[in-house]
Tab-separated table of C-alpha atoms (C1' of nucleotides) in Angstrom:
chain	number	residue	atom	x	y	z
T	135	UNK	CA	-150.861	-68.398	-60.374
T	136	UNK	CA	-148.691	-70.336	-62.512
T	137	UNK	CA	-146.892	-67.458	-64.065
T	138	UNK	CA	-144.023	-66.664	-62.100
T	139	UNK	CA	-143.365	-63.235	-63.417
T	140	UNK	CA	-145.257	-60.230	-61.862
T	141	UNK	CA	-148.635	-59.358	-63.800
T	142	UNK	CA	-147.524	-55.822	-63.755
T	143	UNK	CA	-144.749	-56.825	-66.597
T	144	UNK	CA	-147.470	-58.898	-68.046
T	145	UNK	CA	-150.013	-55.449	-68.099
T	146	UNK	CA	-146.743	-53.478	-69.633
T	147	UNK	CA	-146.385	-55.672	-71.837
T	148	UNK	CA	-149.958	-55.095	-73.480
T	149	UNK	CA	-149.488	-51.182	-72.827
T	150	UNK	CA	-147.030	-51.042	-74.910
T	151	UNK	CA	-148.403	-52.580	-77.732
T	152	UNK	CA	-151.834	-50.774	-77.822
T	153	UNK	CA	-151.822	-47.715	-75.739
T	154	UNK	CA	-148.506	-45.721	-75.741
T	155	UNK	CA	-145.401	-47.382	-76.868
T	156	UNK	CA	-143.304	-44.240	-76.191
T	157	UNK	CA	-144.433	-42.839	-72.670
T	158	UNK	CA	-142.296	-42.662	-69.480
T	159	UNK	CA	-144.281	-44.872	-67.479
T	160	UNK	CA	-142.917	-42.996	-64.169
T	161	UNK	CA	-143.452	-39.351	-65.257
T	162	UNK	CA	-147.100	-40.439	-66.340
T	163	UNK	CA	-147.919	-41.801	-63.094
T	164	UNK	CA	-146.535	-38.840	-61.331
T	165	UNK	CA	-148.006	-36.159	-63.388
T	166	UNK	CA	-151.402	-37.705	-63.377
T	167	UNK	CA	-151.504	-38.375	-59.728
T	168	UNK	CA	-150.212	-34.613	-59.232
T	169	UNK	CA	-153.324	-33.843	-61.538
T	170	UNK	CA	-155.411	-36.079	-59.541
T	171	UNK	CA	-154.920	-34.766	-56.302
T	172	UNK	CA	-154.718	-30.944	-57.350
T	173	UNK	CA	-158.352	-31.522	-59.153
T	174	UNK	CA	-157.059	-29.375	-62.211
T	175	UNK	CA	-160.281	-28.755	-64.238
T	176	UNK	CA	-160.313	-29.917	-67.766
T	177	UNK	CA	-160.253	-26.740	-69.553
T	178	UNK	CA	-157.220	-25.938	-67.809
T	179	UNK	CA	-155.368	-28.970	-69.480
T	180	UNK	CA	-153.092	-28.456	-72.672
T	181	UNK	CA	-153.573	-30.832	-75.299
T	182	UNK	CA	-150.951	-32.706	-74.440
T	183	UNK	CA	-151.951	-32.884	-70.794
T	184	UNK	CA	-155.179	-34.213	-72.098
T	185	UNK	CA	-153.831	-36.540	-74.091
T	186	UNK	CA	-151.730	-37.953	-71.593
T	187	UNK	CA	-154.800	-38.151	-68.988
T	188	UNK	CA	-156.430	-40.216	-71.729
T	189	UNK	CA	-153.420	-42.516	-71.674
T	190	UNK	CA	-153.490	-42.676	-67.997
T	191	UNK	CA	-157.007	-43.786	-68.126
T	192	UNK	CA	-156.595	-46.439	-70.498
T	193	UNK	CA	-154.001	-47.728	-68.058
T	194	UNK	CA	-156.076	-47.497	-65.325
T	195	UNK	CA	-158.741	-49.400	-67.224
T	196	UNK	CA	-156.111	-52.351	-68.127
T	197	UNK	CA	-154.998	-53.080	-64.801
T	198	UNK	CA	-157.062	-53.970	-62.310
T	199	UNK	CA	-156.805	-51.738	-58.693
T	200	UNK	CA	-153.903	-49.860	-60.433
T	201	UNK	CA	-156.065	-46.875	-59.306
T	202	UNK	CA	-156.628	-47.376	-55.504
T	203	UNK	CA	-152.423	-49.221	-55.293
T	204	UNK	CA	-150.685	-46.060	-56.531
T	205	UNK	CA	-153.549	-43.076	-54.862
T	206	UNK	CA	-152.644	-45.146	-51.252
T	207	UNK	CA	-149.276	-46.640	-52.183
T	208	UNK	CA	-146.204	-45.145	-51.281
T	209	UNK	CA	-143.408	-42.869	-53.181
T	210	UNK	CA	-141.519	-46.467	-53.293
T	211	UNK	CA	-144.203	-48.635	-54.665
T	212	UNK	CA	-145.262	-46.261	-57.143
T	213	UNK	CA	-141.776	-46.207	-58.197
T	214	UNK	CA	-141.378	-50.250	-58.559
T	215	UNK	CA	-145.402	-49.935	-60.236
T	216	UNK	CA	-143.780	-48.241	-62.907
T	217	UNK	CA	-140.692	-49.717	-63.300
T	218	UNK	CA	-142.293	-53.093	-63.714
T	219	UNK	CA	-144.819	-51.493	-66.264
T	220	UNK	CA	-141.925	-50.342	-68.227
T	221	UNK	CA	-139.978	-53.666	-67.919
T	222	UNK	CA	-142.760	-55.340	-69.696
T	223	UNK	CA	-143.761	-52.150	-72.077
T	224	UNK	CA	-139.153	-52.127	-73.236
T	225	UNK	CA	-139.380	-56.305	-73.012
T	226	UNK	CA	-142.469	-56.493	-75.472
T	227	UNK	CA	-141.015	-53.778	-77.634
T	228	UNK	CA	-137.868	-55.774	-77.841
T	229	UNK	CA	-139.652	-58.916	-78.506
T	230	UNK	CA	-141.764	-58.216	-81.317
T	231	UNK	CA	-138.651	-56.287	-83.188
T	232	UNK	CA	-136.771	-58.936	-83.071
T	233	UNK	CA	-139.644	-61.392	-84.723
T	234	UNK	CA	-140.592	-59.034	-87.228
T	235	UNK	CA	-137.410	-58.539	-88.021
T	236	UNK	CA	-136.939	-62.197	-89.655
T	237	UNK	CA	-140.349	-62.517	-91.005
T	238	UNK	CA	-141.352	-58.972	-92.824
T	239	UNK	CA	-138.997	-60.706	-95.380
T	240	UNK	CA	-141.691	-62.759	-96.121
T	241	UNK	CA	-144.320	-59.958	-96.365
T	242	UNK	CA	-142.509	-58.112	-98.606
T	243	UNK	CA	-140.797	-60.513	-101.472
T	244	UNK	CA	-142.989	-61.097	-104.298
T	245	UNK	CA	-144.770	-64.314	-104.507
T	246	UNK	CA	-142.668	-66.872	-106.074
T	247	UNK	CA	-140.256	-64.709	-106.396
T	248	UNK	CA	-137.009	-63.799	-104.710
T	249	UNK	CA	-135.585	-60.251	-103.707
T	250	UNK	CA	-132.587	-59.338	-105.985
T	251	UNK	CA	-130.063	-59.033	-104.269
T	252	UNK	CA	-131.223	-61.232	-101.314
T	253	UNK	CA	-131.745	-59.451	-97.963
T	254	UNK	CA	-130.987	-61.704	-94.698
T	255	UNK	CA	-132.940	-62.429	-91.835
T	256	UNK	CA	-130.601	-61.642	-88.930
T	257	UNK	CA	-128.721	-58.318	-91.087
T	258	UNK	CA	-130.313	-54.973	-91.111
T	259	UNK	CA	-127.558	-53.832	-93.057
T	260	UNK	CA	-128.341	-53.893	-96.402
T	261	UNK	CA	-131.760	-52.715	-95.923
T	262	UNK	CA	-133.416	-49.328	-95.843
T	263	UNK	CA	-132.493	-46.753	-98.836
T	264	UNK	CA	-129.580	-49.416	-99.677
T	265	UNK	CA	-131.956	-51.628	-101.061
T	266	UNK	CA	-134.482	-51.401	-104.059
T	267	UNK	CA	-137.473	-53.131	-102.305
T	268	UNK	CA	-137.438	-51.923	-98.661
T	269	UNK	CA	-136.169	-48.036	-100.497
T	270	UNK	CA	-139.158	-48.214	-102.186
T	271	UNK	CA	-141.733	-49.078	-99.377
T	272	UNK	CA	-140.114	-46.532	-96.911
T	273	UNK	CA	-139.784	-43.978	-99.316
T	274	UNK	CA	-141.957	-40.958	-98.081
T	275	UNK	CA	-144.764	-40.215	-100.417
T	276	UNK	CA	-143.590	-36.732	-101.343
T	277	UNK	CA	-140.647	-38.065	-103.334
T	278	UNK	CA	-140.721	-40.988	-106.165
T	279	UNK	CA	-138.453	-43.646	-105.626
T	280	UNK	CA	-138.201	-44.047	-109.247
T	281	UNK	CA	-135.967	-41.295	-109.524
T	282	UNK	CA	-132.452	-41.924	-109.508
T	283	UNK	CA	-131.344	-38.536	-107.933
T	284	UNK	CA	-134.035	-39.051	-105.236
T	285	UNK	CA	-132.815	-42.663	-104.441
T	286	UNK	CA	-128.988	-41.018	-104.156
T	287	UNK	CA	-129.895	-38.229	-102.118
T	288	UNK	CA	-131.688	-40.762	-99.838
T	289	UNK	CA	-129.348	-42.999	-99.698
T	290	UNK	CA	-126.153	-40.660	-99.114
T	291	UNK	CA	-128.660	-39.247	-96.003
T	292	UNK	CA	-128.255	-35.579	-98.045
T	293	UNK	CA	-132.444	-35.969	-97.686
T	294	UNK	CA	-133.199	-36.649	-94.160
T	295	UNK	CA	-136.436	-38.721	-93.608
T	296	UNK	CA	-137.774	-37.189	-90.454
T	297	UNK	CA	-140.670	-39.189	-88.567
T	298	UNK	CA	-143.341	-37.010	-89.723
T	299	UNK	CA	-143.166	-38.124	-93.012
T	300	UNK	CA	-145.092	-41.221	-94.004
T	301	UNK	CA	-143.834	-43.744	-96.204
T	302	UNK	CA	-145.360	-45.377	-98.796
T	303	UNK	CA	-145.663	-48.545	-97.378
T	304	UNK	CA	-148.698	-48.174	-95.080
T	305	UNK	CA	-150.977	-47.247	-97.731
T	306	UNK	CA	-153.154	-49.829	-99.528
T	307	UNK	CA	-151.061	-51.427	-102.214
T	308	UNK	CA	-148.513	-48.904	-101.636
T	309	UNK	CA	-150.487	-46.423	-103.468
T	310	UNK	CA	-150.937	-42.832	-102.705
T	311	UNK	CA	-153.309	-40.372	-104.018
T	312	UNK	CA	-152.125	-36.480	-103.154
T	313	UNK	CA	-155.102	-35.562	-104.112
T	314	UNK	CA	-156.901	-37.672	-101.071
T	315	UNK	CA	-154.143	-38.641	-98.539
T	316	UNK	CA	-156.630	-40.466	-96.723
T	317	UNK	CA	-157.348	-43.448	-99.596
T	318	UNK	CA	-155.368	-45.837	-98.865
T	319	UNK	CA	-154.078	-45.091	-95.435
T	320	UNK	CA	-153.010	-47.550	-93.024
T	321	UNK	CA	-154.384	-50.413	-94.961
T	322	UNK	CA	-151.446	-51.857	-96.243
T	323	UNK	CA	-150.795	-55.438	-96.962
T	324	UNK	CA	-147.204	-55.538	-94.918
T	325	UNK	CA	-149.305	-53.646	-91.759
T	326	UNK	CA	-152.111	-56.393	-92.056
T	327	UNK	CA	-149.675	-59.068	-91.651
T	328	UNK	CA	-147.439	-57.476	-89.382
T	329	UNK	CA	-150.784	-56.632	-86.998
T	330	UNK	CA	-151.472	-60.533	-86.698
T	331	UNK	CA	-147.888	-61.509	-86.323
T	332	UNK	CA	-148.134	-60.084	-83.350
T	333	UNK	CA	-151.350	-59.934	-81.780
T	334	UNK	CA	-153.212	-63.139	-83.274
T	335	UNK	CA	-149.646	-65.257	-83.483
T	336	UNK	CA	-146.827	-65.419	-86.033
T	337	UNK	CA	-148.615	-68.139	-87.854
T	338	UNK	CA	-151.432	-66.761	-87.805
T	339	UNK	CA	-150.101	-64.324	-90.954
T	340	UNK	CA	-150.798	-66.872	-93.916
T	341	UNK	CA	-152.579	-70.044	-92.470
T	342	UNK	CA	-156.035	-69.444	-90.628
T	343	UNK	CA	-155.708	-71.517	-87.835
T	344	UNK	CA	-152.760	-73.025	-87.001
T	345	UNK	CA	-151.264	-72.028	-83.647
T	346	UNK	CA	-151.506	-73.662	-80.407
T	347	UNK	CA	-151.623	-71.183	-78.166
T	348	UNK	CA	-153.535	-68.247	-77.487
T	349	UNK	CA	-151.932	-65.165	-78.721
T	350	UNK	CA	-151.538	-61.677	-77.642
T	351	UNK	CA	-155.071	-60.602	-78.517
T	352	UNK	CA	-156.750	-63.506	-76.706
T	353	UNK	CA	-153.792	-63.251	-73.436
T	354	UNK	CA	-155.033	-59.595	-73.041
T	355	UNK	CA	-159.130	-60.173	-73.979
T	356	UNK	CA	-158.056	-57.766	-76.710
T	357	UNK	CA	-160.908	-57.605	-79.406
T	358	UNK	CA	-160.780	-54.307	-81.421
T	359	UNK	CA	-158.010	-52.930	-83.070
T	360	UNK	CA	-157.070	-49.384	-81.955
T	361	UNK	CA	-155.105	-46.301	-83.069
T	362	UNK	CA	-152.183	-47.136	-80.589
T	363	UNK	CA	-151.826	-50.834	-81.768
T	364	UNK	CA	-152.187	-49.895	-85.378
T	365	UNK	CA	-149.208	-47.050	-85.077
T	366	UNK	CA	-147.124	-48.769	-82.993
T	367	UNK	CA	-147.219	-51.859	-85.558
T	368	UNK	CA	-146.604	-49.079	-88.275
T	369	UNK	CA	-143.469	-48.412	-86.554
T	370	UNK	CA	-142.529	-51.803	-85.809
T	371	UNK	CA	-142.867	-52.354	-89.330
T	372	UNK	CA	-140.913	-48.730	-90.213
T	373	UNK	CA	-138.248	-49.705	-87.828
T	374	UNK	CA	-137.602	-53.704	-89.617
T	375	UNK	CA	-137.427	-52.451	-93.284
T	376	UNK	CA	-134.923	-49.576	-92.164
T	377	UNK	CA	-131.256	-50.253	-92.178
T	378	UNK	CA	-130.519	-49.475	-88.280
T	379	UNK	CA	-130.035	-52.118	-86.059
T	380	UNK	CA	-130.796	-50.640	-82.861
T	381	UNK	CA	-134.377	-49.552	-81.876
T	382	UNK	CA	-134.020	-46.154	-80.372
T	383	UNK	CA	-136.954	-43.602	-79.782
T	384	UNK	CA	-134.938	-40.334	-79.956
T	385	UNK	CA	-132.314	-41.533	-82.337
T	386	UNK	CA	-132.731	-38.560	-85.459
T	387	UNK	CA	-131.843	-41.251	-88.393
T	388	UNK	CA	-135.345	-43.434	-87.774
T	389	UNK	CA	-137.215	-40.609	-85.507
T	390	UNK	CA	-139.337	-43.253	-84.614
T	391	UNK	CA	-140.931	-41.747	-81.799
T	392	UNK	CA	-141.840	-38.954	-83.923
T	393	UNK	CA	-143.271	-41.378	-86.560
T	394	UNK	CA	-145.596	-43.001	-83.893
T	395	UNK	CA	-146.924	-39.336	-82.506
T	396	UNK	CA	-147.556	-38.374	-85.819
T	397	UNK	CA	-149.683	-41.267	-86.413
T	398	UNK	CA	-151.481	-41.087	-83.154
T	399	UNK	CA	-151.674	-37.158	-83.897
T	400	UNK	CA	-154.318	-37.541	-86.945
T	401	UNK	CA	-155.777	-40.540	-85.289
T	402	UNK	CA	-157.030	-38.388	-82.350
T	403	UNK	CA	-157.984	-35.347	-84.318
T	404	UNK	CA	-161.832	-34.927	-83.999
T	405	UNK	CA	-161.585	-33.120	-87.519
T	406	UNK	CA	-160.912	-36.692	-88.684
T	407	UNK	CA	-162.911	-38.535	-87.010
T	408	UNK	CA	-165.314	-40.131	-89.800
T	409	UNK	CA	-162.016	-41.339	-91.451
T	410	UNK	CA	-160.780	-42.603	-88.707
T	411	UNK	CA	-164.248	-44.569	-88.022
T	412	UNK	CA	-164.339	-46.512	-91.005
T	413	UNK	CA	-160.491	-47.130	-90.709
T	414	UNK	CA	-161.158	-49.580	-87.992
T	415	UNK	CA	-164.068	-50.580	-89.109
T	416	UNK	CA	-161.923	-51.521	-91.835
T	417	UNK	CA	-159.495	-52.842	-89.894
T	418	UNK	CA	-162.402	-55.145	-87.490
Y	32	DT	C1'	-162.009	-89.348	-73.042
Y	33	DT	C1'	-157.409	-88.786	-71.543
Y	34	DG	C1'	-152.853	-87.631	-71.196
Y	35	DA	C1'	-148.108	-87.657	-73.024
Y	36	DC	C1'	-145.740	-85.181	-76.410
Y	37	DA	C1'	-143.819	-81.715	-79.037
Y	38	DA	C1'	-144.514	-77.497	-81.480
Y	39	DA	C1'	-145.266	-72.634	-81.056
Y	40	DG	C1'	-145.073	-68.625	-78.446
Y	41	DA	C1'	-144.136	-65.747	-74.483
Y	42	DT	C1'	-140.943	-64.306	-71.323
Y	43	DC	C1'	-136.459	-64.002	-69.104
Y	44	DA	C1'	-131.526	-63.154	-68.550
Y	45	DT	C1'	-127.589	-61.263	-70.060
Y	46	DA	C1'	-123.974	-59.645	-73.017
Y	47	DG	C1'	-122.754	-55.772	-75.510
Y	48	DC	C1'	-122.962	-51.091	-76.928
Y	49	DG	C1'	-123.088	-46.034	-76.717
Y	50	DC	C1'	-123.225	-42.183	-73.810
Y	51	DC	C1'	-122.140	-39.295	-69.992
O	225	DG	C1'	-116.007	-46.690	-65.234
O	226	DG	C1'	-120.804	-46.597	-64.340
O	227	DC	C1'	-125.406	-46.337	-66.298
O	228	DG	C1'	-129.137	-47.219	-69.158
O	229	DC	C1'	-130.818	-49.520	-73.337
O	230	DT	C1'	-131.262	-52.900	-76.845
O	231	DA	C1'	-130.673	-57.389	-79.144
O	232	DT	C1'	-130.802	-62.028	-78.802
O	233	DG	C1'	-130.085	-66.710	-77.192
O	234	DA	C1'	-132.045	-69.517	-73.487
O	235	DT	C1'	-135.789	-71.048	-70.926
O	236	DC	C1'	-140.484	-71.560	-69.476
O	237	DT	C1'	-145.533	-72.165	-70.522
O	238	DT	C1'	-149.532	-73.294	-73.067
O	239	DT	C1'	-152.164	-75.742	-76.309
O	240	DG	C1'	-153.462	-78.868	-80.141
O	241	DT	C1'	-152.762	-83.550	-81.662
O	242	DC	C1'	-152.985	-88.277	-81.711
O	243	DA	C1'	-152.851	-92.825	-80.067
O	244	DA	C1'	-154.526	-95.870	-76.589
DNA sequence: TTGACAAAGATCATAGCGCC
DNA sequence: GGCGCTATGATCTTTGTCAA
């Protein structure tokens, strides 16, 4: 076709954005192959095995003859399979932090207003716990923001944030109820906007129709939300209003990787599953 | 109806950084 | 000093618009 990049990149590319964001493309491959061949029963699978089969069949399921080019392909294509994957999967990743970057500004001043003092587009900086607004919205939902000795001990890094612990910002008008953890959840304003920047089109986020071109949704046939694309935007968004400028899974400070499991953790759990029901039919 | 045009996005290439 | 990753500017592609 026209495109001159391999559709392999292109498939990575989508994988990243709504199935795992945080695998190792190559181990996955491997192991499930290895699992393939061996016939290992399902009862014999952890959890986490199972959960990574799952993943491995949504891949499966997104590219066409992935199945039949890596059971008959050889140790070397498998290995340039996945590295293309990933390619696309890092490239995407890359991509849509750096656009959300600039434009969560938008999603999070006030209307008609202005933030005090002004955060920049292109400076991480002075976001984070350094700043009232984006301190606020990240603050995890066990603390309140409006106290001063929480804001210092945040802000000094005395309290570590660690990934499992939500912030306020993706409930529903930033509002969380102890009582009922799940009111609210992952229906916030700055994740609604953040989900079409990226998979309708940037412009897509305050005019109804204006772009002209088909976005990610339409490039993939994507038309359902899912848990993956709904936690990895979460930690898109987590990632933009923190103060680190570099994007890294394992790194302890934004524990992103841990922020994204978490999410997908309750989103899989069968205990939750009527919640997690009308969540996307919410979200749909 | 058509097709040139330019805007809007998607993707690519690479420099730079931290780590071993 | 090499290696692997990320951020970001540069480049390529697609699509809606508008005038003929």
């Amino acid at each position: 076709l026209s495109s001159k990049s391999d559709p392999l990149v292109h498939h990575g590319r989508h994988f990243c954005r709504t199935i795992h964001a945080m695998c190792n493309i190559h181990a996955l491959l491997t192991q499930s192959i290895i699992r393939a061949v061996e016939q290992t029963a399902d009862d014999d699978l952890s959890d986490d095995e199972r959960r990574e089969h799952r993943v491995f069949k949504r891949l499966l399921n997104l590219v066409p003859n992935l199945e039949e080019r890596i059971m008959t392909g050889s140790e070397e294509e498998l290995t340039e399979v996945a590295d293309l994957l990933r390619k696309g999967a890092t490239g995407a990743r890359g991509d849509d932090t750096k656009t959300l970057k600039g434009n969560i500004l938008e999603w999070i001043t006030p209307k008609g207003e202005s933030l005090n003092p002004p955060l920049y587009r292109n400076q991480k900086a002075d976001r984070g716990f350094h700043h009232e607004r984006t301190g606020a919205l990240l603050c995890p939902v066990d603390l309140d923001w409006s106290h001063e000795d929480v804001k210092k001990k945040l802000r000094s890094g005395e309290d570590v944030v660690t990934g499992d612990r939500w912030p306020l910002f993706i409930y529903a008008d930033c509002k969380y109820d102890p009582e009922d953890p799940w009111n609210g959840l992952l229906r916030g304003d700055i994740l609604v906007n953040a989900f079409k920047h990226v998979f309708t089109s940037p412009s897509s986020v305050d005019k109804e129709h204006k772009a002209t071109r088909s976005g990610n949704a339409r490039l993939h046939n994507m038309t359902r939300t899912s848990p993956a694309s709904v936690a990895y935007i979460a930690t898109q968004v987590r990632f933009a209003l923190s103060s680190s400028s570099v994007f890294s899974r394992t790194d302890t400070v934004t524990d992103s990787e841990r922020f994204y499991n978490s999410l997908l953790e309750i989103l899989d759990d069968p205990a939750e599953k009527q919640e997690v029901d009308a969540l996307f039919k919410w979200w749909d």
